[in-house]
mmCIF file of C-alpha atoms and ligand atoms in Angstrom:
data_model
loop_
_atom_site.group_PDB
_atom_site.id
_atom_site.type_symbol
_atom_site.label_atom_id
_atom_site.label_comp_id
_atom_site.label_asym_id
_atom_site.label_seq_id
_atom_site.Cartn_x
_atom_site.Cartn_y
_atom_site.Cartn_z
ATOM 1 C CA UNK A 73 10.963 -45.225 11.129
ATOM 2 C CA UNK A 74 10.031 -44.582 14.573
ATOM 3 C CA UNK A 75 12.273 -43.488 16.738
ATOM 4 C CA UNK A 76 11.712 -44.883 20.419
ATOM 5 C CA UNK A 77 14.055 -42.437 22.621
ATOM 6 C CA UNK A 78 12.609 -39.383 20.699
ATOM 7 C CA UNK A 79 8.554 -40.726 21.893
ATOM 8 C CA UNK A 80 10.267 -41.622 25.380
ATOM 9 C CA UNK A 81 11.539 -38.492 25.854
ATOM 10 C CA UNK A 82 8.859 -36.478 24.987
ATOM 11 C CA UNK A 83 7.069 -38.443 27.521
ATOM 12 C CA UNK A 84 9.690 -37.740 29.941
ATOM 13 C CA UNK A 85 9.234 -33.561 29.187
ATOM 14 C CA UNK A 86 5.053 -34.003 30.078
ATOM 15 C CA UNK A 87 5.932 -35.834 32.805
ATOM 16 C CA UNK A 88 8.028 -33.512 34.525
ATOM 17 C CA UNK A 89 6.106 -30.623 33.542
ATOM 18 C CA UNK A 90 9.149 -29.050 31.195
ATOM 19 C CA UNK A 91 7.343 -27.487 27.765
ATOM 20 C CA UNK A 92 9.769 -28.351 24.908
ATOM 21 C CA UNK A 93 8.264 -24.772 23.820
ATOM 22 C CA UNK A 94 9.211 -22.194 26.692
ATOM 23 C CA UNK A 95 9.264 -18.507 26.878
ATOM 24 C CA UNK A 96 12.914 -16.829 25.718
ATOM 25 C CA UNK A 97 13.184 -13.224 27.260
ATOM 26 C CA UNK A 98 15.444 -11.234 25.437
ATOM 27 C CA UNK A 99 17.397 -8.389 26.825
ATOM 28 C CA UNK A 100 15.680 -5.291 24.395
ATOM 29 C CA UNK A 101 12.258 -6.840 24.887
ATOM 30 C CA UNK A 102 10.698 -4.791 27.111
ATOM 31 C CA UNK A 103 11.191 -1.761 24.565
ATOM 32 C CA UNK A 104 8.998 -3.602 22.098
ATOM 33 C CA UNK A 105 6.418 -5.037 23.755
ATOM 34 C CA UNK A 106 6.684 -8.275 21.513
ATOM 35 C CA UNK A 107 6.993 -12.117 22.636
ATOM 36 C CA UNK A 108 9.758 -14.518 22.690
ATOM 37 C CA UNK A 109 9.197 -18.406 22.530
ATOM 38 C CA UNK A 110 11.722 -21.077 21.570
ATOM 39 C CA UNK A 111 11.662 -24.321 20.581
ATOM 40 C CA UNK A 112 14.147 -26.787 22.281
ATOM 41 C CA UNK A 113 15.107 -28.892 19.578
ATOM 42 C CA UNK A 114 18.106 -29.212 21.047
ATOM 43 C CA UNK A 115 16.671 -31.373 23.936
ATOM 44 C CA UNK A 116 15.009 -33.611 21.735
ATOM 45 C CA UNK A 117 17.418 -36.905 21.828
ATOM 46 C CA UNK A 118 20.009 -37.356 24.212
ATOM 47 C CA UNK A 119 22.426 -38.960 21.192
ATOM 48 C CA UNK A 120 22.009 -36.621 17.991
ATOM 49 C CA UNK A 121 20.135 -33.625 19.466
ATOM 50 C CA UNK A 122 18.926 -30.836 16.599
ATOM 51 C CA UNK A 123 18.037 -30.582 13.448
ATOM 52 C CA UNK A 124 20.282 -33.000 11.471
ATOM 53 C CA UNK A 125 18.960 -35.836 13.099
ATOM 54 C CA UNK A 126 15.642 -34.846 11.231
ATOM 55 C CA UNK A 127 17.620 -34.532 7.633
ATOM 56 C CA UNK A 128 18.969 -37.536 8.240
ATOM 57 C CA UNK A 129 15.982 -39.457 8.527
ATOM 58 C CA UNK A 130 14.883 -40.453 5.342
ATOM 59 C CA UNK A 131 18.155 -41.283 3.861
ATOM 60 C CA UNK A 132 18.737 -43.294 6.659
ATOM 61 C CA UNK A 133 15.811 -45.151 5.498
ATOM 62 C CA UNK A 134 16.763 -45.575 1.999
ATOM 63 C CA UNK A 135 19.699 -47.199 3.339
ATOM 64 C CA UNK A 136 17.760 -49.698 4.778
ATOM 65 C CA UNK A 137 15.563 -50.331 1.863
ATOM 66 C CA UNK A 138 18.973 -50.318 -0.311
ATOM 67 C CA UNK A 139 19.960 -53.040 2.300
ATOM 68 C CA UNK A 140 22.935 -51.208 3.034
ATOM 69 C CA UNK A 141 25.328 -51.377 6.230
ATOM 70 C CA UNK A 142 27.833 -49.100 5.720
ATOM 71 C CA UNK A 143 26.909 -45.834 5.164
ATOM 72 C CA UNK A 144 29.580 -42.598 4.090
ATOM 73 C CA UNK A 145 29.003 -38.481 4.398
ATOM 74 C CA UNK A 146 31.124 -35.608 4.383
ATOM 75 C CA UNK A 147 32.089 -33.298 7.129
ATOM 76 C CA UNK A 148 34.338 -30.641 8.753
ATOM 77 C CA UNK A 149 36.205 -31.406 11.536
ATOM 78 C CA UNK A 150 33.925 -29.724 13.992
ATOM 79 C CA UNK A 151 30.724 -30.484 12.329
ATOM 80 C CA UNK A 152 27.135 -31.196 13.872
ATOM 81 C CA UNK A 153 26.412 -33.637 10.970
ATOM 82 C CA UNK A 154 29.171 -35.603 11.519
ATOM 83 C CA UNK A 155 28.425 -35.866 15.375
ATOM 84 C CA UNK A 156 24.963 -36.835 14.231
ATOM 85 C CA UNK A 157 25.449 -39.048 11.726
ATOM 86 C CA UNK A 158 27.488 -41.326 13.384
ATOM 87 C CA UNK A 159 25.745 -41.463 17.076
ATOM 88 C CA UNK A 160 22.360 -42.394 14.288
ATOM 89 C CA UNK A 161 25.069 -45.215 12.854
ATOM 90 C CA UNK A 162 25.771 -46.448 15.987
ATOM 91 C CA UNK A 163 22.402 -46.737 17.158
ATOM 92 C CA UNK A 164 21.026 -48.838 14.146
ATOM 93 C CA UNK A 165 24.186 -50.878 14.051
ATOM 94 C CA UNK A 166 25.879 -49.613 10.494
ATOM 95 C CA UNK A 167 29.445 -48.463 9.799
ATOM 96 C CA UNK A 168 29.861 -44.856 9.370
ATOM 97 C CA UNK A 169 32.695 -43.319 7.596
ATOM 98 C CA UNK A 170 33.865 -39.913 7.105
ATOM 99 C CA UNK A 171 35.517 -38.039 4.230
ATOM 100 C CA UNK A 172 36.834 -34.985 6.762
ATOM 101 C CA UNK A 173 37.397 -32.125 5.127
ATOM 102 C CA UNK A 174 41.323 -29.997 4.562
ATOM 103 C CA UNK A 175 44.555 -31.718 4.950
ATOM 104 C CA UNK A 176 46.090 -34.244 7.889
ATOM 105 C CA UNK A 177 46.034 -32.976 11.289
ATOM 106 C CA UNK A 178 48.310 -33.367 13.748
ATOM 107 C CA UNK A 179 45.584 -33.722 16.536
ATOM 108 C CA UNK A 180 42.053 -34.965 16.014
ATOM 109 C CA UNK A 181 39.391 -31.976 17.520
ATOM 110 C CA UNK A 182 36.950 -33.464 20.176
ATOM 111 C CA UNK A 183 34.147 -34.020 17.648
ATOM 112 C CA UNK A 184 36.201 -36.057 15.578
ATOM 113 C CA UNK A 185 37.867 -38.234 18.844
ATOM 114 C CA UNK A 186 34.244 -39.064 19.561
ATOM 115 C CA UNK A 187 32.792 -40.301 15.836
ATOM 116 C CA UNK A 188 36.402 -42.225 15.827
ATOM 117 C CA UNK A 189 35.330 -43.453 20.017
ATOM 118 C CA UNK A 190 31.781 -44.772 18.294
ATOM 119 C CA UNK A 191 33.037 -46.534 15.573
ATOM 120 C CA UNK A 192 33.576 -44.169 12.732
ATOM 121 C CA UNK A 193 36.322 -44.773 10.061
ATOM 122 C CA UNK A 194 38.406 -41.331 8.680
ATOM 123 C CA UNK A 195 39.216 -40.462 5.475
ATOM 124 C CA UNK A 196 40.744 -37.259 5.399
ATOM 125 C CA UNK A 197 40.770 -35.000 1.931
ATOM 126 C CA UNK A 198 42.113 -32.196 0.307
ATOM 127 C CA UNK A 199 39.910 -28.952 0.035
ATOM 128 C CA UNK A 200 39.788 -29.465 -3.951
ATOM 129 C CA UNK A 201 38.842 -32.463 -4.127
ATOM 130 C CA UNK A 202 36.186 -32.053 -0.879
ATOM 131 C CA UNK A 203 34.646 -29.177 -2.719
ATOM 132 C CA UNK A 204 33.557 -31.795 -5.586
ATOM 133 C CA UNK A 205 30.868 -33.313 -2.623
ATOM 134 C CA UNK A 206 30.159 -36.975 -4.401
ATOM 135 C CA UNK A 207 32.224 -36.097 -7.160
ATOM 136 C CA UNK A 208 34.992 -36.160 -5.489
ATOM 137 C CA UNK A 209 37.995 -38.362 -6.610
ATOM 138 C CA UNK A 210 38.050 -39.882 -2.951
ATOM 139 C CA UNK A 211 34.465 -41.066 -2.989
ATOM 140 C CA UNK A 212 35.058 -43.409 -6.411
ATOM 141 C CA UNK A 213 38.633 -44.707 -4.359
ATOM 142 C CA UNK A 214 36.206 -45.381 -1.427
ATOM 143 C CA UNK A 215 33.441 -47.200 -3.758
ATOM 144 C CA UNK A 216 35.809 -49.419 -5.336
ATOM 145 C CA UNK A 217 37.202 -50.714 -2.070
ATOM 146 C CA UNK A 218 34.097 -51.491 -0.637
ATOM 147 C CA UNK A 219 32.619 -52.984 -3.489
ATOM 148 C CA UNK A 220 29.694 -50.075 -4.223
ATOM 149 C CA UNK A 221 28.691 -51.289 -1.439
ATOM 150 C CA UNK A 222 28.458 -47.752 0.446
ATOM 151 C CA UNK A 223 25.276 -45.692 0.520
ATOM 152 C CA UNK A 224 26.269 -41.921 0.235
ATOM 153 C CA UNK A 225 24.791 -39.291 2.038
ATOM 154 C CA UNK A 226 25.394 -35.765 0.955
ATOM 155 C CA UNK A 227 27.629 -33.154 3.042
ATOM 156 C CA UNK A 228 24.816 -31.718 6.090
ATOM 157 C CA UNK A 229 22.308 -34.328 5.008
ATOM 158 C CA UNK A 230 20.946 -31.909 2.023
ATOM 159 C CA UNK A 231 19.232 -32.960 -0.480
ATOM 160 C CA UNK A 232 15.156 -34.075 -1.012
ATOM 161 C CA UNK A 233 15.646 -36.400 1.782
ATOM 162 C CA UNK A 234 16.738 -33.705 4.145
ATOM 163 C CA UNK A 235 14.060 -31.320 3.197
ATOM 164 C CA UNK A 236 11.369 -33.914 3.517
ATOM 165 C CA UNK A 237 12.894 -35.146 7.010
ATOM 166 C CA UNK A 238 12.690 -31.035 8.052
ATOM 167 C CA UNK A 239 8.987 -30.931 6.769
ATOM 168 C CA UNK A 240 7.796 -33.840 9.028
ATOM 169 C CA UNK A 241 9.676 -31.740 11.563
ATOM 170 C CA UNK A 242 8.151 -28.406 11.116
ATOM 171 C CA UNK A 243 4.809 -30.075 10.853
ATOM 172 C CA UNK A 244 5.109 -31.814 14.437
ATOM 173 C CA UNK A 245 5.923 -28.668 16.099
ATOM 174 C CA UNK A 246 3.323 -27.049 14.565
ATOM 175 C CA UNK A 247 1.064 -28.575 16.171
ATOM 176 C CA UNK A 248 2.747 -28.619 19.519
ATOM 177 C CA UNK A 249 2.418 -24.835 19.385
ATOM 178 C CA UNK A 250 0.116 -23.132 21.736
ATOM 179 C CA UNK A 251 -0.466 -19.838 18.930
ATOM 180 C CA UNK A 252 -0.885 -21.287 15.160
ATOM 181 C CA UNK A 253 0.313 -17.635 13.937
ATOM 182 C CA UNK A 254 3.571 -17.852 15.262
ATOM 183 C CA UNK A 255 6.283 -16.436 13.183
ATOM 184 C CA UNK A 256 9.142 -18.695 12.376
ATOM 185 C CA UNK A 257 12.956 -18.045 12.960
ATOM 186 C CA UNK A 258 15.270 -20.005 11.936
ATOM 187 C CA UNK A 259 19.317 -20.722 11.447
ATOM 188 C CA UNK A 260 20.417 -21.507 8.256
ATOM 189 C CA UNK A 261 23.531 -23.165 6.727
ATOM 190 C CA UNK A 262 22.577 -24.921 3.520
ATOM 191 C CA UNK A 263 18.821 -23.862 3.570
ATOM 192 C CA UNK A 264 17.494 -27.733 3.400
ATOM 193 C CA UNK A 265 16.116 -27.262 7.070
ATOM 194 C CA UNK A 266 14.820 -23.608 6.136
ATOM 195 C CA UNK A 267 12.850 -25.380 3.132
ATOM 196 C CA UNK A 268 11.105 -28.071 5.488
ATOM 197 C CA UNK A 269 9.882 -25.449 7.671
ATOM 198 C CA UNK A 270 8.869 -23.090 4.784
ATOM 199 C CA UNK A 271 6.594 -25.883 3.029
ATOM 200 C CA UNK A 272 5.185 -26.534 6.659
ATOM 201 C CA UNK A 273 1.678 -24.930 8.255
ATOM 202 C CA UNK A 274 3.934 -22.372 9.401
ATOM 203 C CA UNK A 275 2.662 -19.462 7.470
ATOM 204 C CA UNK A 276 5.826 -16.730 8.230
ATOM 205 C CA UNK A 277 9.484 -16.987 9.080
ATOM 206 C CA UNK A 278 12.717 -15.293 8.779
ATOM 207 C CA UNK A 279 15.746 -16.776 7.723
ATOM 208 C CA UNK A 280 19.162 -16.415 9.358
ATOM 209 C CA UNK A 281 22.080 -17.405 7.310
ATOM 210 C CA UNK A 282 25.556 -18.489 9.426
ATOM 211 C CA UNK A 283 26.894 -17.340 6.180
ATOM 212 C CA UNK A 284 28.753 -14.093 5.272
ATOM 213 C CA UNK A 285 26.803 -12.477 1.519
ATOM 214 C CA UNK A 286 24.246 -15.215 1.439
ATOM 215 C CA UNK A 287 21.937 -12.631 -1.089
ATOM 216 C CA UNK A 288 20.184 -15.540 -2.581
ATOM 217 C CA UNK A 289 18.743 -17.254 0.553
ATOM 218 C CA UNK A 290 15.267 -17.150 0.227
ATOM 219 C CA UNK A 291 15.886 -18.009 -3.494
ATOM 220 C CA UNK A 292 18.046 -20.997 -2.391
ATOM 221 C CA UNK A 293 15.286 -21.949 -0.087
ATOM 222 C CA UNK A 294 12.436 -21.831 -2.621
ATOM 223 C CA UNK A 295 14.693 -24.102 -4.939
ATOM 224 C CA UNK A 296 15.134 -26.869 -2.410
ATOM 225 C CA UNK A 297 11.143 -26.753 -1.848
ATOM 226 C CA UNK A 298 10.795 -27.048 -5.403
ATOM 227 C CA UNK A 299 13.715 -29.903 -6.026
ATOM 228 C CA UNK A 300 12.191 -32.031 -3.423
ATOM 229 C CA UNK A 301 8.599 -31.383 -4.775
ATOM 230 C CA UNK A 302 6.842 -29.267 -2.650
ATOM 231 C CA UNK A 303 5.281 -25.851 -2.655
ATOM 232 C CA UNK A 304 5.744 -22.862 -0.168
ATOM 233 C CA UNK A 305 3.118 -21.839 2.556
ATOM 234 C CA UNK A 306 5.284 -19.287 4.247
ATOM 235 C CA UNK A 307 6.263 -16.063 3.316
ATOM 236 C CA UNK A 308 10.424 -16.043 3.792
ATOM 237 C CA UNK A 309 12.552 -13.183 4.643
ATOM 238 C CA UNK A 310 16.237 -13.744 5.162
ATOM 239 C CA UNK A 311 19.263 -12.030 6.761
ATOM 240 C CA UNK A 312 23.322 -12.781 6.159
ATOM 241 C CA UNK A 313 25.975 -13.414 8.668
ATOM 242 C CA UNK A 314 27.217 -9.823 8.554
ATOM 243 C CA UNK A 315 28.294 -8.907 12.202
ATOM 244 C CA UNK A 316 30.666 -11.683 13.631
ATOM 245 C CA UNK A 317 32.935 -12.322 10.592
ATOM 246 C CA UNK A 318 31.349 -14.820 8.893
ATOM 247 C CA UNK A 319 31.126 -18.861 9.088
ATOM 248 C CA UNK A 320 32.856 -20.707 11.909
ATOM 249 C CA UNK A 321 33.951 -17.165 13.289
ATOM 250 C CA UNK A 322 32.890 -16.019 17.186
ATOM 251 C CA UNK A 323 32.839 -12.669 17.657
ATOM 252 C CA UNK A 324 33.511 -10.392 21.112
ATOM 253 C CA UNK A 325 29.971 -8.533 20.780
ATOM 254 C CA UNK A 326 27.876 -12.033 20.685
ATOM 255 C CA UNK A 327 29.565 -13.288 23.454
ATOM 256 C CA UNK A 328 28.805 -10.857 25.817
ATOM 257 C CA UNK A 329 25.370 -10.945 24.218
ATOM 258 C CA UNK A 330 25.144 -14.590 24.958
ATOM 259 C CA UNK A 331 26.156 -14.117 28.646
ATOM 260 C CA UNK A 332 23.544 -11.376 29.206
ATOM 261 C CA UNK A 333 21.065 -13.545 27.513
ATOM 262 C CA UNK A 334 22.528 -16.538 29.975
ATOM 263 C CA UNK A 335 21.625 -14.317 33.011
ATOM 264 C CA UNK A 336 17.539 -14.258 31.733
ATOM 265 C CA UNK A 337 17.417 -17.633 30.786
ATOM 266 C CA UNK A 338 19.928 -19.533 33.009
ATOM 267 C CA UNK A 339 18.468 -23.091 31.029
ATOM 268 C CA UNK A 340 18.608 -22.375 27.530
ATOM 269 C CA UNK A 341 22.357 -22.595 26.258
ATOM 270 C CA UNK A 342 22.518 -21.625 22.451
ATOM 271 C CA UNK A 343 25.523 -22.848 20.191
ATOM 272 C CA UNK A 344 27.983 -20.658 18.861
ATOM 273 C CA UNK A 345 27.499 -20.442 15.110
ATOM 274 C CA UNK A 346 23.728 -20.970 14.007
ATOM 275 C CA UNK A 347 21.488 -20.027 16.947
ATOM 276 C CA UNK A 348 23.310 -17.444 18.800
ATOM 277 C CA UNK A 349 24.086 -15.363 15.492
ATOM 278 C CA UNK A 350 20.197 -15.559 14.411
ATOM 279 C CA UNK A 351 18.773 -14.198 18.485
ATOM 280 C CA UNK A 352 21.843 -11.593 18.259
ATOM 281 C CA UNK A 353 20.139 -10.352 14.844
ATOM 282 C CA UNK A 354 16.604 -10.598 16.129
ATOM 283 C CA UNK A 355 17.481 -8.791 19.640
ATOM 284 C CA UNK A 356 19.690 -5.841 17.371
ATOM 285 C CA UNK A 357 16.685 -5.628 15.223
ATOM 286 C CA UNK A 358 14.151 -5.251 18.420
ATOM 287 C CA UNK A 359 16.032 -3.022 19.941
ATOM 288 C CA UNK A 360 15.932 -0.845 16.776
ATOM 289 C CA UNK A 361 12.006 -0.699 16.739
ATOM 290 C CA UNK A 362 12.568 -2.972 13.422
ATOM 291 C CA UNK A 363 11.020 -6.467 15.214
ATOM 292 C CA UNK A 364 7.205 -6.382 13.680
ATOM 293 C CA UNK A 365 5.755 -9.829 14.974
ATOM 294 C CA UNK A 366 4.109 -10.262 18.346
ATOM 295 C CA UNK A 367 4.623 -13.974 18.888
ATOM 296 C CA UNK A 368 7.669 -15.380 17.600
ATOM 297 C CA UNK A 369 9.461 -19.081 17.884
ATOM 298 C CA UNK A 370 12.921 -19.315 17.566
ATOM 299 C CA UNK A 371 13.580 -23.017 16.446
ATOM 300 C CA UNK A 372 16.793 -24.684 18.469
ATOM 301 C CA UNK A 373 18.512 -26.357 15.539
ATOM 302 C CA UNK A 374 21.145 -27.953 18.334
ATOM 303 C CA UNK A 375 24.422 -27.465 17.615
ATOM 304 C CA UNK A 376 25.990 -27.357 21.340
ATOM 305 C CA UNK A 377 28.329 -29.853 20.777
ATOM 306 C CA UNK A 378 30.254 -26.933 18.697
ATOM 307 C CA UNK A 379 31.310 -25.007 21.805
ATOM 308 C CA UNK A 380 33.855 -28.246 22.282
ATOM 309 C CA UNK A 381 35.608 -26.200 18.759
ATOM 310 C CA UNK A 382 36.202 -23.621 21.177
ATOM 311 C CA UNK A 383 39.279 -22.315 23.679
ATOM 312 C CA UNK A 384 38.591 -22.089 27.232
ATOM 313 C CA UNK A 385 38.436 -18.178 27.212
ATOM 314 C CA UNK A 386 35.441 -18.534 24.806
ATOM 315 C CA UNK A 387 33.220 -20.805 26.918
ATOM 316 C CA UNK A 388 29.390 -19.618 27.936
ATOM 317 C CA UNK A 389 28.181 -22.152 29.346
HETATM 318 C C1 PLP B 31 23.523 -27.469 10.323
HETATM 319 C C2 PLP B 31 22.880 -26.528 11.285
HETATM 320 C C3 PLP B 31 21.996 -25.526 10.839
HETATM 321 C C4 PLP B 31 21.721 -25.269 9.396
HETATM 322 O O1 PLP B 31 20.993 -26.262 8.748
HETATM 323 P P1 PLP B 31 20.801 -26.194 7.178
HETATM 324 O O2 PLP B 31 19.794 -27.227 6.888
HETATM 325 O O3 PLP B 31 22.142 -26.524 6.561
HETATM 326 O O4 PLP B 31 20.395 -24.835 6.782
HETATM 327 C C5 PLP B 31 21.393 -24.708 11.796
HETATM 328 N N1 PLP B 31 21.669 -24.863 13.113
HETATM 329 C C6 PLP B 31 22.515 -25.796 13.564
HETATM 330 C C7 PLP B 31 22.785 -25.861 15.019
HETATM 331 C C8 PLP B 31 23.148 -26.660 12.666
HETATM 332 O O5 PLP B 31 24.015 -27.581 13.128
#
């Protein structure tokens, strides 16, 4: 599938002279004497910026082979995939629904207003029930009143077809980059975008998991590779989500962080919950002498429509 905005826009970038690969200075830098670059995935597409647009790809184009028009996923109520998937649903003209995961609310959050804004129909659904992904009791009530007539797409957009989607990724920026040796970093939730990258030409990369005790990362990484067929180039290291509390949680320490990193790069807004946590970790670790590569790309997963989650005396940017 080619996507027309994503070619136009890249265009657009050469055009007015803006590298979608640009220098990112951190503030313990200078003690190490190593580089910074990121890539701004997050500038990509003006409607489904970051990485989930690329896991989405290929199942969008089952879909289409399966000739199907209405297409479901799962979700929390301030997810990126849901954001994504249904600006993609919009934009090819299918119906997008939602199971949402926990209980009724009383108030829809402002990533939720906007999928209902584009079209997308709600079905809300109890944690127990959630946690069984497309065994869950709701997705069979769901199939049988539209006649099996829904294509499913897994919570996050994991699965073969999100790896795969991740691996044409990793390969395109590859060869957009200036230095073939760069190491990889990357923010992880389910792995599936780690696992595109690490069957990529990208030979090194560290792993940073939004998740509190994620000990088998790289393992979880590897598997995905292997599930979807492919075999590992890189060498993988990984890190947890041990300093801000865990998933979904914003701590005092990486905001402050984030505004001193705001004052050296006054363009490049990060989002609260993958990308911040993994340049917080890699900025702690410089500053400890522990940083070992030279040339480093951070990958922009996206993600900034999460601040929206946030109260007022939390914004950044
Ligand atoms: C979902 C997400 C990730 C993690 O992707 P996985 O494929 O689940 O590991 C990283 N960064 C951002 C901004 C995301 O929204």
């Amino acid at each position: 599938m080619h996507d027309f905005r994503y070619e136009a826009f890249k265009i657009d970038l050469l055009r007015n002279n803006r590298m979608i690969i640009e220098p990112l200075f951190l503030p313990a830098q200078h003690t190490s004497g190593c580089q910074f670059y990121i890539y701004r995935g997050d500038l990509e597409c003006s409607i489904a910026p970051g990485n989930k647009r690329h896991k989405l790809k290929y199942h969008l184009q089952q879909a289409s082979k399966k000739n199907k028009s209405i297409l479901a996923t799962f979700g929390g109520p301030h997810s990126n995939h849901i954001s994504a998937f249904v600006a993609q649903c919009k934009h090819q003209g299918l119906t997008p629904l939602i199971v949402v995961r926990g209980e009724t609310w009383a108030e829809l959050t402002p990533t939720l207003r906007q999928a209902v804004a584009l079209g997308a129909l709600l079905f809300p659904c109890e944690r127990v029930d959630y946690k069984l992904g497309l065994g869950a009791k709701i997705k069979k009530t769901i199939d049988e009143y539209y006649d099996h007539q829904v294509y499913w797409i897994p919570e996050g957009g994991a699965g073969a077809e999100g790896v795969l989607g991740c691996l044409d990724w990793a390969n395109e920026i590859y060869s957009l980059s200036h230095d073939k040796s760069f190491h990889l970093c990357i923010a992880s939730g389910t792995g599936t975008t780690a696992a595109g990258f690490a069957a990529s030409h990208f030979k090194g990369m560290t792993v940073f998991s939004a998740l509190k005790g994620a000990s088998t990362l790289t393992q979880d990484v590897e598997r995905q590779c292997q599930d979807a067929g492919l075999t590992i180039n890189a060498t993988i290291e990984g890190f947890d989500e041990s300093l801000h509390g865990g998933f979904g949680k914003v701590s005092a320490e990486q905001l402050s962080f984030l505004k001193d990193l705001k004052k050296l790069n006054p363009n490049i807004p990060l989002d609260p919950l993958y990308t911040s946590k993994m340049v917080y970790k890699v900025n702690q670790l410089c500053r400890w002498g522990k940083w070992q590569h030279d040339q480093t790309l951070f990958i922009h997963t996206g993600g900034l429509q999460g601040w929206q989650g946030l109260p007022s005396d939390k914004q950044v940017y």
